[in-house]
Every structure is written in C-alpha cells, then in structure tokens.
Short mmCIF file of C-alpha atoms and ligand atoms in Angstrom, two decimals:
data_model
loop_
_atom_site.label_atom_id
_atom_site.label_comp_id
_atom_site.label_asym_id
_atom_site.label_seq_id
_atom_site.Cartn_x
_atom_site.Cartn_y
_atom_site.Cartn_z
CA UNK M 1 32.29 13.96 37.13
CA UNK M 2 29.37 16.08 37.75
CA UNK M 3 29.06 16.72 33.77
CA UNK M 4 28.93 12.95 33.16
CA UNK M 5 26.43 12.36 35.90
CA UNK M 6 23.88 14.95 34.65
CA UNK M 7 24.72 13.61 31.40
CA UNK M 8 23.56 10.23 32.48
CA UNK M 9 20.79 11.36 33.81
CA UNK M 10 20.07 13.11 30.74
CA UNK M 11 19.99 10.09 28.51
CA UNK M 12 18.15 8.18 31.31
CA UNK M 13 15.45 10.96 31.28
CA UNK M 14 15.52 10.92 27.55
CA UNK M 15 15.04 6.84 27.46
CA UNK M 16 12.34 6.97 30.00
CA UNK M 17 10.25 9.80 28.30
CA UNK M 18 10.61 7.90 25.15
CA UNK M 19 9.35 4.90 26.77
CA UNK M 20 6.55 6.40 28.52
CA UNK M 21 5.16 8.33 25.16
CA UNK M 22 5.54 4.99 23.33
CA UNK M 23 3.88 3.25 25.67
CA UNK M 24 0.97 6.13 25.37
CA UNK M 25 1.45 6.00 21.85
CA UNK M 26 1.08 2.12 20.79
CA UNK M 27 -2.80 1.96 21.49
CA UNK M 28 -1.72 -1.16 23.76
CA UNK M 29 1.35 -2.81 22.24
CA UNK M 30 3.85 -2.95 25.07
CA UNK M 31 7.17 -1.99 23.35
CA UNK M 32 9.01 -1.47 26.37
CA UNK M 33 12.03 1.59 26.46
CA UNK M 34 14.87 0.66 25.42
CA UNK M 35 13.24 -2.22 23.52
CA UNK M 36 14.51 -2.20 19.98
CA UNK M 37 11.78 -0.35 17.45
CA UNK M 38 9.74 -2.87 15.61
CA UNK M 39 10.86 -3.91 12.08
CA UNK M 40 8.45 -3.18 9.23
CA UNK M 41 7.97 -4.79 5.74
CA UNK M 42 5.62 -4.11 3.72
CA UNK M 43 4.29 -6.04 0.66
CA UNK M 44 2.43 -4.51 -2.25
CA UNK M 45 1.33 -6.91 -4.91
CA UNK M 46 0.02 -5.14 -8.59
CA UNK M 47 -3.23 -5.01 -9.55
CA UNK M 48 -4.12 -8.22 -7.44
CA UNK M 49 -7.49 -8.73 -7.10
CA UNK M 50 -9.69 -8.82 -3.93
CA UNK M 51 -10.87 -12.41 -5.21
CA UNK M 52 -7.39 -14.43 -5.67
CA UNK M 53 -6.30 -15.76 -2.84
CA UNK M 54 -6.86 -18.70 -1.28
CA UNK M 55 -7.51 -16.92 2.09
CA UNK M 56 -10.10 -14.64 0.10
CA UNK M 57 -11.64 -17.34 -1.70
CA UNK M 58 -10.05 -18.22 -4.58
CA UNK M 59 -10.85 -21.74 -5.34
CA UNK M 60 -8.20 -22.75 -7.61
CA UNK M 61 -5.26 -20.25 -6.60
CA UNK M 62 -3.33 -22.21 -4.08
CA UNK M 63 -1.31 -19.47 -1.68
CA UNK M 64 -0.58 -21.78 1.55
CA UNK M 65 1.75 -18.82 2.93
CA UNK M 66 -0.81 -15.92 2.78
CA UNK M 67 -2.79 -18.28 3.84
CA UNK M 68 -0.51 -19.04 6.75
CA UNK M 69 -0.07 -15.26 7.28
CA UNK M 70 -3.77 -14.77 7.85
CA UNK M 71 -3.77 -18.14 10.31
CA UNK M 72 -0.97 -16.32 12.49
CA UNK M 73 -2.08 -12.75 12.10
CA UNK M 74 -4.95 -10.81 10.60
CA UNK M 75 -6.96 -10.75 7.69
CA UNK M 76 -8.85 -7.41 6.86
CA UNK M 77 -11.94 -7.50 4.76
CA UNK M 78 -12.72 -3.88 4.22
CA UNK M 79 -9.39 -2.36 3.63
CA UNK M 80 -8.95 -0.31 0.42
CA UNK M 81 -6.13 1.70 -1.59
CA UNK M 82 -6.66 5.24 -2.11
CA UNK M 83 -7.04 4.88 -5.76
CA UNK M 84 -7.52 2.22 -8.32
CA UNK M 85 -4.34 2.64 -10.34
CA UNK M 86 -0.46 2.79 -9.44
CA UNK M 87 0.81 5.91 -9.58
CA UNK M 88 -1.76 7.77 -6.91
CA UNK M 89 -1.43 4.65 -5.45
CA UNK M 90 1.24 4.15 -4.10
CA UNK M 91 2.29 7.89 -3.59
CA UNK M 92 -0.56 7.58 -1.09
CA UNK M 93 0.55 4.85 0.80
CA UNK M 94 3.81 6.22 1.40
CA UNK M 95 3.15 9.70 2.15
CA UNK M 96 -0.43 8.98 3.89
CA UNK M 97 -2.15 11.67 1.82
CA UNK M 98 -4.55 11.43 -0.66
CA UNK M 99 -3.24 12.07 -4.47
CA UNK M 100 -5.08 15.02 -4.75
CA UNK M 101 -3.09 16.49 -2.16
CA UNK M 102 0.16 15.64 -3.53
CA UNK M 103 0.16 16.11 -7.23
CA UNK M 104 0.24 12.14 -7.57
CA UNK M 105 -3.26 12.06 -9.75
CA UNK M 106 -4.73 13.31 -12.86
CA UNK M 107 -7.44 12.84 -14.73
CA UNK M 108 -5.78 13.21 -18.61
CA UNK M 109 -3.19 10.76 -17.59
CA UNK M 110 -4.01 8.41 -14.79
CA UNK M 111 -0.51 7.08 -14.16
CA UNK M 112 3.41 7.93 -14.98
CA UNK M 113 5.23 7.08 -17.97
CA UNK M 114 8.16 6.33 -19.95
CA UNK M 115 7.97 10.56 -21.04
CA UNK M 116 6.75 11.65 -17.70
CA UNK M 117 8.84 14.81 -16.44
CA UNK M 118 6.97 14.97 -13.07
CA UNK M 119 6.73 12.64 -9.70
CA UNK M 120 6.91 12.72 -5.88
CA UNK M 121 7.61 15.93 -4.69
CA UNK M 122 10.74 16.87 -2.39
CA UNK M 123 8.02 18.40 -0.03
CA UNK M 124 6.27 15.58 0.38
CA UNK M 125 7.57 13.39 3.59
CA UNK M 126 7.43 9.55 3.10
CA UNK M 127 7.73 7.08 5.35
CA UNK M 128 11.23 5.78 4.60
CA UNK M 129 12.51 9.43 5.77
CA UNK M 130 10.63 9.73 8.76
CA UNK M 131 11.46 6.45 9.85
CA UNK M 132 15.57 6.76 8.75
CA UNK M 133 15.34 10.20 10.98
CA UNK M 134 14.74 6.81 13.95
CA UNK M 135 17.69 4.86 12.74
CA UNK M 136 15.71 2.27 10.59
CA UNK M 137 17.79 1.09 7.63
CA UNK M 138 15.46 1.20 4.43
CA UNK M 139 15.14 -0.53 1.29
CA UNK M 140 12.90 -0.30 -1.70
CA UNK M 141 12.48 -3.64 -3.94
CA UNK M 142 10.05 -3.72 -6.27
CA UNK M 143 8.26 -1.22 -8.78
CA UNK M 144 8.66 1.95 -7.77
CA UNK M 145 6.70 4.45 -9.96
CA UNK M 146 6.65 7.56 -8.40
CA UNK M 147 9.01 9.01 -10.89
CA UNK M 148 12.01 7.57 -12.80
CA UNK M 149 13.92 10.99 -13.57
CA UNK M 150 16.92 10.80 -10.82
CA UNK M 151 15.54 13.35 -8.10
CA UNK M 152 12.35 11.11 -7.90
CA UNK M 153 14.03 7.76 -7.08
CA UNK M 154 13.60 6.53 -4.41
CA UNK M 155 17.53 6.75 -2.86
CA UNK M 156 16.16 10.63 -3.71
CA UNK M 157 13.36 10.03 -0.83
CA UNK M 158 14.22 8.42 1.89
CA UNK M 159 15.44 4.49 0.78
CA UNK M 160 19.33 3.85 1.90
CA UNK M 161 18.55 1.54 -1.44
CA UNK M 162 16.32 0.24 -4.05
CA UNK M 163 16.63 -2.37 -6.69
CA UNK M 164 13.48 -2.53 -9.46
CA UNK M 165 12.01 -1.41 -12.34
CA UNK M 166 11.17 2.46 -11.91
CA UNK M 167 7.58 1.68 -13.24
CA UNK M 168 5.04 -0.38 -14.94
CA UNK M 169 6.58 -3.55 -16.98
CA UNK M 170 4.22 -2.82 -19.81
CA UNK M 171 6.32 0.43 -20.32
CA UNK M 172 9.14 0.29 -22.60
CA UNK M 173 12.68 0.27 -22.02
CA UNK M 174 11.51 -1.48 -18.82
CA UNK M 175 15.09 -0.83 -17.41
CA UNK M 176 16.69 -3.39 -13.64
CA UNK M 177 17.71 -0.46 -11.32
CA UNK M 178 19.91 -0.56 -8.55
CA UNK M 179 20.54 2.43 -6.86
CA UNK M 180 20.20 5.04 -9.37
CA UNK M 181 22.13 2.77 -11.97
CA UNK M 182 20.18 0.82 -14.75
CA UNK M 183 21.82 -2.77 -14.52
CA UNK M 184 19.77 -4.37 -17.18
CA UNK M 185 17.14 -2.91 -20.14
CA UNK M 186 14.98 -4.50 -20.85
CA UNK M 187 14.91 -6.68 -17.67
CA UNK M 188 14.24 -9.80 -18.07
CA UNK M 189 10.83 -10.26 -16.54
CA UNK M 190 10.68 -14.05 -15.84
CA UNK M 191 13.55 -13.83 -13.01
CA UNK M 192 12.02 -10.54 -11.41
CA UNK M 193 10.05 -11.94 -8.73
CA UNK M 194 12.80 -14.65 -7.05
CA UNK M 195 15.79 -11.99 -7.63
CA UNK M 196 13.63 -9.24 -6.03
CA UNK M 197 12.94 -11.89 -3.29
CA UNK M 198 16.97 -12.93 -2.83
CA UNK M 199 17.83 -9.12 -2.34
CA UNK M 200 15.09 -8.60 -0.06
CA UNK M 201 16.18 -11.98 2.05
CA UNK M 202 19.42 -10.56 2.09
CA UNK M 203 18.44 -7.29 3.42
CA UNK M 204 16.92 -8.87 6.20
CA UNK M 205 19.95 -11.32 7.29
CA UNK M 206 22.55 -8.11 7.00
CA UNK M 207 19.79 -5.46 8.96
CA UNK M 208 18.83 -8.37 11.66
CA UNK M 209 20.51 -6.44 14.45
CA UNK M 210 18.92 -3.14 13.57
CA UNK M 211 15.68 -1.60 13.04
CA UNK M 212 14.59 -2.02 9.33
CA UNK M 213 11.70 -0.54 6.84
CA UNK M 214 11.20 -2.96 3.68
CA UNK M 215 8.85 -1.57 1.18
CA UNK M 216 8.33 -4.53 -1.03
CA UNK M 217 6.64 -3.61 -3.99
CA UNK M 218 6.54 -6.55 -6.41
CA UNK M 219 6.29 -5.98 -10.25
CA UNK M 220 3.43 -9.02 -11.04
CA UNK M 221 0.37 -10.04 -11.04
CA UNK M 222 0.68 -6.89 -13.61
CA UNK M 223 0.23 -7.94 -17.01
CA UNK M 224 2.44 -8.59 -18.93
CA UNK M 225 2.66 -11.72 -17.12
CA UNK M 226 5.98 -14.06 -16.63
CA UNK M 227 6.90 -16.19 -14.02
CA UNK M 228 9.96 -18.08 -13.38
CA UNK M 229 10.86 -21.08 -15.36
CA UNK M 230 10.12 -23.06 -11.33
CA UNK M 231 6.24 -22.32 -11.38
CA UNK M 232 5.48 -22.14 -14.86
CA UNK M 233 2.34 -24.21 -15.85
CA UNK M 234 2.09 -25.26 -12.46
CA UNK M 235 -1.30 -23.87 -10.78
CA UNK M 236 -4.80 -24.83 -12.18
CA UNK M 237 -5.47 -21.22 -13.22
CA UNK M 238 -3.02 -20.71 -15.31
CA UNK M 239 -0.33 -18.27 -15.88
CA UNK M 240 -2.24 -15.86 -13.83
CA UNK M 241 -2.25 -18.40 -11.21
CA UNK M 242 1.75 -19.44 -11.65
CA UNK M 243 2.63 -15.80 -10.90
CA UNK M 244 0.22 -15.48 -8.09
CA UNK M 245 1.55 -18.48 -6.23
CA UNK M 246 4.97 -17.46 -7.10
CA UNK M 247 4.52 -14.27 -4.93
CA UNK M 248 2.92 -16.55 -2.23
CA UNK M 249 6.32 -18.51 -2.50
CA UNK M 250 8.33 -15.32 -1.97
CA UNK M 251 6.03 -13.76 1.13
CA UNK M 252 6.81 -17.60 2.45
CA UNK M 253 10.48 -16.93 1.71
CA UNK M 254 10.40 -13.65 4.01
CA UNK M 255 8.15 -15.11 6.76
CA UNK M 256 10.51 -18.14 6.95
CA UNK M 257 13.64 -15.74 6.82
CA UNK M 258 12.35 -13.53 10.21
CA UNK M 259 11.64 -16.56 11.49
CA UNK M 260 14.79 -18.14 10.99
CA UNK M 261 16.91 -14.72 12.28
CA UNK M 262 14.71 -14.77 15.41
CA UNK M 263 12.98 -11.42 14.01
CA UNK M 264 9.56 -12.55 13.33
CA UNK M 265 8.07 -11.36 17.24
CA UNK M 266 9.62 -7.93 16.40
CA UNK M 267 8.31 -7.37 13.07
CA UNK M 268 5.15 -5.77 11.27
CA UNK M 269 4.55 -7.53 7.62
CA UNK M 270 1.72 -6.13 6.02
CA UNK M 271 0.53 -7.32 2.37
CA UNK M 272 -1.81 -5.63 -0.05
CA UNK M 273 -2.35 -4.70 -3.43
CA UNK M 274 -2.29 -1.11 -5.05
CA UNK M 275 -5.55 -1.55 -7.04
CA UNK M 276 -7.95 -4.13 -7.90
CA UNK M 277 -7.65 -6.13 -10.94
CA UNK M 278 -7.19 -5.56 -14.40
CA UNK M 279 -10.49 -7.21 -15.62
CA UNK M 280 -10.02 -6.43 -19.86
CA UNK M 281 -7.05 -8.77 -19.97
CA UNK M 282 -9.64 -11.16 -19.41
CA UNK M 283 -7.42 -14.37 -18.57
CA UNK M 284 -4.84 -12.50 -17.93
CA UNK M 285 -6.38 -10.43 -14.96
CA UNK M 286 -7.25 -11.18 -11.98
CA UNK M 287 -10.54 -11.65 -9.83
CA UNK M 288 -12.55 -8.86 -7.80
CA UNK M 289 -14.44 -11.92 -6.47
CA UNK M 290 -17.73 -10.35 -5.29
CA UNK M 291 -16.93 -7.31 -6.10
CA UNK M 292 -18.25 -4.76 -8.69
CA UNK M 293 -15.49 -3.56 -11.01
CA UNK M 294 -12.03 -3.80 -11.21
CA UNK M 295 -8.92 -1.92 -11.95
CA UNK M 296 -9.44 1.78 -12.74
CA UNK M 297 -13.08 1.79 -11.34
CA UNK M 298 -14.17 3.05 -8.41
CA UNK M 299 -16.56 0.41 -7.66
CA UNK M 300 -15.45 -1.62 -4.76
CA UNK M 301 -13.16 -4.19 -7.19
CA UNK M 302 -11.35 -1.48 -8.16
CA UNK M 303 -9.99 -0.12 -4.41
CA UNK M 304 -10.88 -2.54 -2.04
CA UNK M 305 -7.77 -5.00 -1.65
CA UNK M 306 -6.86 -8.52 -0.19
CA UNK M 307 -4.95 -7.04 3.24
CA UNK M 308 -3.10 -9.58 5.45
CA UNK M 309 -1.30 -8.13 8.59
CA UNK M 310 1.07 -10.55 10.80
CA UNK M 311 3.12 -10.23 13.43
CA UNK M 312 3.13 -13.08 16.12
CA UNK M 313 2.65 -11.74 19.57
CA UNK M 314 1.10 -8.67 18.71
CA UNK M 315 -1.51 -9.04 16.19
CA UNK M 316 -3.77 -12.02 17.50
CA UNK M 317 -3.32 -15.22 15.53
CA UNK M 318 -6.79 -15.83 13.23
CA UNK M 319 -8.10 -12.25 13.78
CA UNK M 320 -10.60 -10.73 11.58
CA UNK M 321 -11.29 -7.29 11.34
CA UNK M 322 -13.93 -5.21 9.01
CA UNK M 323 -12.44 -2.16 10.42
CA UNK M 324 -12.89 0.48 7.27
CA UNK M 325 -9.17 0.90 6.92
CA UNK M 326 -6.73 1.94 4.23
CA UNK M 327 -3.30 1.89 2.51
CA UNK M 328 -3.20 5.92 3.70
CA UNK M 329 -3.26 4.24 7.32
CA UNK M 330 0.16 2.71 6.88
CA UNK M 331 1.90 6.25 7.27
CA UNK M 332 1.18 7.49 10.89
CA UNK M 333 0.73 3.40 11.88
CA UNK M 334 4.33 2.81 10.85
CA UNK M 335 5.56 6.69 12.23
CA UNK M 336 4.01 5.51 15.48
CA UNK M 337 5.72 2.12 15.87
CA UNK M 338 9.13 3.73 14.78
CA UNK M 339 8.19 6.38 17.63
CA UNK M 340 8.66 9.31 14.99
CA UNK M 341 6.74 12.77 15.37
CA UNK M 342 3.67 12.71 13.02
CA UNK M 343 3.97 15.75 10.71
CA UNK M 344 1.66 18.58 11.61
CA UNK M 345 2.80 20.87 9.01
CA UNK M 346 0.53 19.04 6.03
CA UNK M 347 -2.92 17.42 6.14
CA UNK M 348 -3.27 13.59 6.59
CA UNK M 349 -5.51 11.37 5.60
CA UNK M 350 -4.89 8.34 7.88
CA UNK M 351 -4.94 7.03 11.30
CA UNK M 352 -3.57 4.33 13.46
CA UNK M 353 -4.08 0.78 12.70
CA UNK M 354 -2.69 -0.47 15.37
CA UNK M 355 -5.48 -0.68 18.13
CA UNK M 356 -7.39 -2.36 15.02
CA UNK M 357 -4.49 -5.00 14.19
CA UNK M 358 -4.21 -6.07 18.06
CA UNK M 359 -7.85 -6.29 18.64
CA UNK M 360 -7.45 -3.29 21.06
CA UNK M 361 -10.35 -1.06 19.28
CA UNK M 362 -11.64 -0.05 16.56
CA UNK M 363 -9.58 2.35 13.60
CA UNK M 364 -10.98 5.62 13.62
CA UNK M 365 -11.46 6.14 9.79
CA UNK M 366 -15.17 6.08 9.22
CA UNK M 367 -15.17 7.96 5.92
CA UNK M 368 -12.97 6.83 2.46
CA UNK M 369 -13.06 9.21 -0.94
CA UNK M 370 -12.74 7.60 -4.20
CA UNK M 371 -11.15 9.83 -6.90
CA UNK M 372 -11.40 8.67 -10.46
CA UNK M 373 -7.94 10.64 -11.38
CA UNK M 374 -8.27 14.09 -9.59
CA UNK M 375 -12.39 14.12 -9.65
CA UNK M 376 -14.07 12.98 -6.32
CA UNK M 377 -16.46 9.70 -8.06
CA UNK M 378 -17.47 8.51 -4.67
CA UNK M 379 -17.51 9.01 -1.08
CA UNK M 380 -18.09 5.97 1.79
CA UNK M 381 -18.98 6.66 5.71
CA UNK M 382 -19.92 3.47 7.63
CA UNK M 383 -21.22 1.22 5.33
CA UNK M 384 -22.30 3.61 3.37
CA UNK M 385 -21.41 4.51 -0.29
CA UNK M 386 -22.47 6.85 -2.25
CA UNK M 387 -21.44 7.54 -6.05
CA UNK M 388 -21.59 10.75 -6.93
CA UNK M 389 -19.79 10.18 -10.68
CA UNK M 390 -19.99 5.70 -12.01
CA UNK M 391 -19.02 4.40 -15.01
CA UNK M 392 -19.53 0.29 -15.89
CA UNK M 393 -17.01 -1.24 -18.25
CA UNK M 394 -17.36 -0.46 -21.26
CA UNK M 395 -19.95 2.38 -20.85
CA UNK M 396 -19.43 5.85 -20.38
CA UNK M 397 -18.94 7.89 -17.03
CA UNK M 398 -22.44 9.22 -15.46
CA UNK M 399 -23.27 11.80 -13.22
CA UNK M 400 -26.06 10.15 -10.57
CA UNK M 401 -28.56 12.96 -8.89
CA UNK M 402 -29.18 11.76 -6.11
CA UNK M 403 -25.84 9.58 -6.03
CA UNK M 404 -26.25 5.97 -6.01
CA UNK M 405 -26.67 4.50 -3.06
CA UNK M 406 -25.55 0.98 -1.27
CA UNK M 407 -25.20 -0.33 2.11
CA UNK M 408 -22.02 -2.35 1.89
CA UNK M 409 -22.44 -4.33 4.96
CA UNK M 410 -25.70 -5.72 2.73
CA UNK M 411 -24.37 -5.48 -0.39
CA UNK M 412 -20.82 -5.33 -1.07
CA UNK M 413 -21.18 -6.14 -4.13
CA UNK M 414 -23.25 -2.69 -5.31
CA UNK M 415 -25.86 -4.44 -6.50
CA UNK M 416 -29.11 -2.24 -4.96
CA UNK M 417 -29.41 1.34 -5.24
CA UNK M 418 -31.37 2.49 -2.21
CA UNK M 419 -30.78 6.37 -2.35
CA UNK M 420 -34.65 6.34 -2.49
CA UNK M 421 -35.34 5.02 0.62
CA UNK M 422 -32.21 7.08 1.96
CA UNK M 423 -32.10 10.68 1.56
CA UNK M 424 -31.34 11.61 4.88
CA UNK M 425 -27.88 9.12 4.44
CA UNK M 426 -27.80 10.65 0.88
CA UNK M 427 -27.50 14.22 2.55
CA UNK M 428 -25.20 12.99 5.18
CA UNK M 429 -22.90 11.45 2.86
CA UNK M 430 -22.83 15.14 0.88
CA UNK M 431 -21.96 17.02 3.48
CA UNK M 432 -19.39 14.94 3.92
CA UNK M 433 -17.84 15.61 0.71
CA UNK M 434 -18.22 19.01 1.27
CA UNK M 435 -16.18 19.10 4.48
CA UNK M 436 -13.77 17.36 2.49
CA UNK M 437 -13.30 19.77 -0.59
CA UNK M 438 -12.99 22.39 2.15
CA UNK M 439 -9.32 20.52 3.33
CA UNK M 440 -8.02 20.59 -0.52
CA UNK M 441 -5.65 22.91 -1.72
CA UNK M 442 -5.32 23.88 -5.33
CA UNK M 443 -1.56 21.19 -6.43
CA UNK M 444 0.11 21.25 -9.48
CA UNK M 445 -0.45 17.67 -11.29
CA UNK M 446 2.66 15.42 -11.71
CA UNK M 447 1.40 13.37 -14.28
CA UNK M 448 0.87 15.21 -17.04
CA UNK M 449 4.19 17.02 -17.81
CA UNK M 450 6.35 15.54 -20.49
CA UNK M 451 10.14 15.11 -20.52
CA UNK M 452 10.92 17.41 -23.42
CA UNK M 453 11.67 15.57 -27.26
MG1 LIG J 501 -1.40 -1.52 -10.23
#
C-alpha cells in the first residue's frame, strides 16, 4: 500500500512538473497537464513560388483553402527556407540545422540523385524521433529526398511510415514507396497528389485519439508537371495553375478532415515551400512575385517562401506577422509543443515560433545565412541584406567588395544597392558572418558520393 501511494504520488509529481515546464515552455499557449500534446502537420509544397497564391497575390491562381488557412490563422511574409534547392532543404527543416552543418549541401552537386551513395546522417536527430521519444505516431507522405539507399529512408529516421517518391520526379526510375518497398516504378505522376492526400486523410482518422506528426511533403508544383485527370485544364494559368489548385484542394481535404474528427483546436498545420520557383521552365515555373530571383538563387525569390500557419484557438484568426522566421524554426517550435528536451549536444540554428504565431512576441531570429551550396552568398540581420557572393540568371557568380546592400523593409525586391551610404551596416553585417563561420565545423558532404557502377 505504501509502494502504490508513493507511486501515485510519483506520477502525480511527474504530471504536474510536466505541466508546469510546459506551461513555462509554450511562450503563452495554455496546454494544460495532462492535456493531450498538440498534433502537428506539416505541409511542404516544391519549388512554389512566393508569388502564387491567391493569399500572396496571385491574380489568376485561385487557392480558396490557403486562402481560408490564412483567414483562420496566420500568414507570414518574411519567412524563408534555409536554402534554395531540395536536398539542404529539407534536411534543414527537419533537423533545424543549417546544411552546412549536416553534410546536406554541396557546391559540385546541389541536390541528391538517382547515383547518390550519401544522405541524412544517423547522428543527425530529426524531428519525427524526438517527437516519437513523446508518443506521437509519425508519418512521412510526400518526396522525401534525403537519401533513397535503405538506411536513409525515412522509417530509418524517425517516421513509423512513409509512402512517396524517395526524390525529385524529374529523376529516373521515379519509383511509389511504401515503407521501404517500391510499389510502383515509374509512378504514375498524375494520381500522386490525391493518393498522397487519401493516405494522409487516413492517417489522421486512424491517429485521431493520439498525438500525431505529419510531414507532408508533396511531389508538385515541381516540374515535370501532372495533375489529376479532375483539375486538368481547369485554372486560368494553366497547367501550372491546375497543379497549384490541386494542392489547395488537398490542404482543404486535411483542414476539413481535423475538422470533421474534432482535431482541428488541437492541431498545428503549417504550409511552406522548400525553395522558390523554378523560373527557366518559364511556363512551367512558378512566380517569385516581387521578388528578385528564383529557384537556386539566393536572391529573396529563391528562399523566401509563401508560409501559412493555422490552428484555431491558438494562432489568432487573420494574423500577420513579418517576424524574420524560417523553416530551421520548425525543429525546437515543434520539440517544444511535443514537450521534448531540445538537444544540447549539436548547434541549432532555430528558435521558437510560437510566441510569434500567437501574437505573444516577437521570434528571436534576427539574422538568416544564405548558402549557395556549401559557400556563405549572403547574410540578412533586420532588414538588412547583404550579398557577399550574387549571380543574375543567366550571368555568372560575382564577388561584391563591399557586398551589396538592401534594406528589405524598403526594397524587398533588391532593387537599390545602398552599401555606399551604409558602411557602418556593411561592417555590422560582416562581423556577423564572422561570428558565424566561428560555429562551423569542418562535415563531410553527402551529396557528392556516388553509389558505385
Ligand atoms: Mg524544390
């Protein structure tokens, strides 16, 4: 009897530290102990462009339910990925370190392929693990590319399962995974985007009474482009524009669905893009909007992303926040909802969205690097952005002394170099990248080994 009492007593203790460091924790969001952890979902569009939705501005793009997620949640305007193609991409997001710290980036081969030998590293912690380690259930649907030899999958790192193509769909065999099983090579593209959206449906219905982590990565608008046989030819803009509002259609499918299994008050859903668009397939690409540069640049087209955040209750309906923020913020922002330890071991580059998302104060990032591969291009502190390394379409890379210059509350669109009239910014900005190469540590790249012939 005495055992079970202090055993009780135990647990209670347990519950009501838990509580009171998650109350600490959550920057304001009142997740109560004993309150179930909040689901999270996140959804990652490819190479979407700053400039096409309707919420951003797109004129002809019709996207009523990111449109609808922005009414009932937050829109961020200055929110970028931590590099303008997949690969670094996305490791970043899910590990919450910059590329250069993980291997994930090179400057001989920007991405992973069909022949790559390398990809995310068993040392590297991603979210999915941190958060199963709080009794989330996890899922991967989408595109995965972080490595498509078996100990890089993502069932490898953290994801109970995943079901998707293990990296671009311009890369041939272009196999349907599930698990660590191909199911179908090559997969037929056009059905991709509603059978991605029926497993992740389902996922939600059979997790609804459980904590859950869906990382959503959809395979479009990446060219090649294909959309089901439902929205072909059906938005002013084109094909582009079919396969755009066909991922609207599917974020409405999984808003409705948490709304429907009464989930929708206890769940994050974030949606992004991993880089900006990919401007030389002309019609076939996307829009930057008023942005300089696209896909592969480090001009703001090329980083900054469309960024919608919604969860009713907690995020205020119609916010909008220019809060410099980042994909690398979605590591310790999730890790803190899920009430996980943040690693100490390893640097981070991110912080904790959440007093941004419920209006409670600002995010503390006030300085973003731009790597072009593993080379630092350009560095931004308040709204101020220097280029140390540019290159234009077209033209060849150039090494600026002094650095460009622009003020990006002015001129987002980096149209007015003002390093003249700057120097004391321009030094600033310097010394911040030299504080920065200070935190790197010499990594092996990923990308560049080949499976052997
Ligand atoms: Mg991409």
């Amino acid at each position: 009897m005495a055992n079970l009492d202090r055993r009780t007593f135990l647990t209670r203790a347990a519950h009501a530290v838990g509580g009171l460091a998650a109350a600490q924790l959550l920057g304001g969001v009142s997740v109560a102990a004993g309150r179930r952890r909040p689901n999270i979902v996140i959804i990652f569009a490819d190479d979407l462009g700053y400039g096409d939705l309707g919420c951003f501005g797109h004129p002809t793009i019709r996207t009523p339910n990111l449109d609808r997620m922005a009414a009932g949640g937050a829109k961020l305007t200055q929110f970028y990925s931590a590099a303008p193609v997949c690969t670094p991409s996305r490791a970043a997001l899910l590990t919450g370190r910059l590329p250069i710290r993980t291997g994930m980036c090179s400057s001989k081969r920007g991405v992973l392929f069909p022949d790559s030998a390398g990809g995310i590293q068993d040392s590297e912690i991603l979210i999915p693990e941190a958060l199963r380690g709080q009794g989330y259930a996890t899922a991967c649907i989408g595109k995965w590319h972080l490595g498509h030899l078996p100990q890089y999958l993502p069932t490898r790192h953290g994801f109970d399962s995943y079901f998707g193509i293990p990296y671009s769909n311009d890369m041939k065999p272009c196999p349907l995974m599930e698990g660590e099983t191909v199911i179908e090579e090559p997969a037929d593209q056009t059905t991709l985007t509603s059978r991605y959206t029926e497993r992740a449906l389902q996922f939600i219905r059979e997790h609804r009474k459980r904590p859950f982590f869906l990382y959503f990565p959809h395979t479009f608008p990446h060219v090649p482009l294909h959309v089901s046989a439902r929205f072909e030819g059906t938005s002013t803009r084109g094909l582009y524009g079919d396969v755009v509002e066909e991922l609207d259609w599917s974020v409405g499918q999984v808003i409705d669905a948490l709304h429907t299994e009464g989930l929708a008050r206890e769940t994050l859903v974030f949606f992004t893009s991993d880089n900006g668009p990919w401007l030389t397939q002309k019609l076939s690409g996307g829009s930057a909007g008023l942005l300089r540069g696209g896909k592969g640049s480090t001009w703001e087209g090329g980083m900054r992303e469309p960024c919608l955040a919604y969860w009713p209750g907690t995020i205020p309906a119609g916010s909008v926040r220019q809060d410099l923020s980042s994909t690398l913020n979605l590591f310790p922002t999730c890790l803190t909802l899920a009430r996980a330890p943040i690693p100490t071991d390893r640097t981070l580059d991110g912080y904790d969205l959440l007093p941004a998302l419920t209006g409670k104060g600002p995010c503390a990032r006030d300085t973003m690097f731009f790597y072009q591969g593993a080379q630092l291009w350009a560095v931004r502190k308040g709204p101020w952005k220097a280029h140390l390394t540019s290159q234009d379409a077209g033209a060849k890379a150039q090494q600026n002394d002094p650095p460009l210059l622009f003020n990006l509350d002015i001129d987002p669109s980096e149209r007015f170099d003002v390093a003249a009239d700057h120097p004391d910014v321009v030094a600033d900005l310097l010394k911040a990248v030299e504080a920065h190469r200070m935190t790197l540590e010499a990594v092996p790249s990923q990308l560049e080994a080949r499976i052997e012939a």
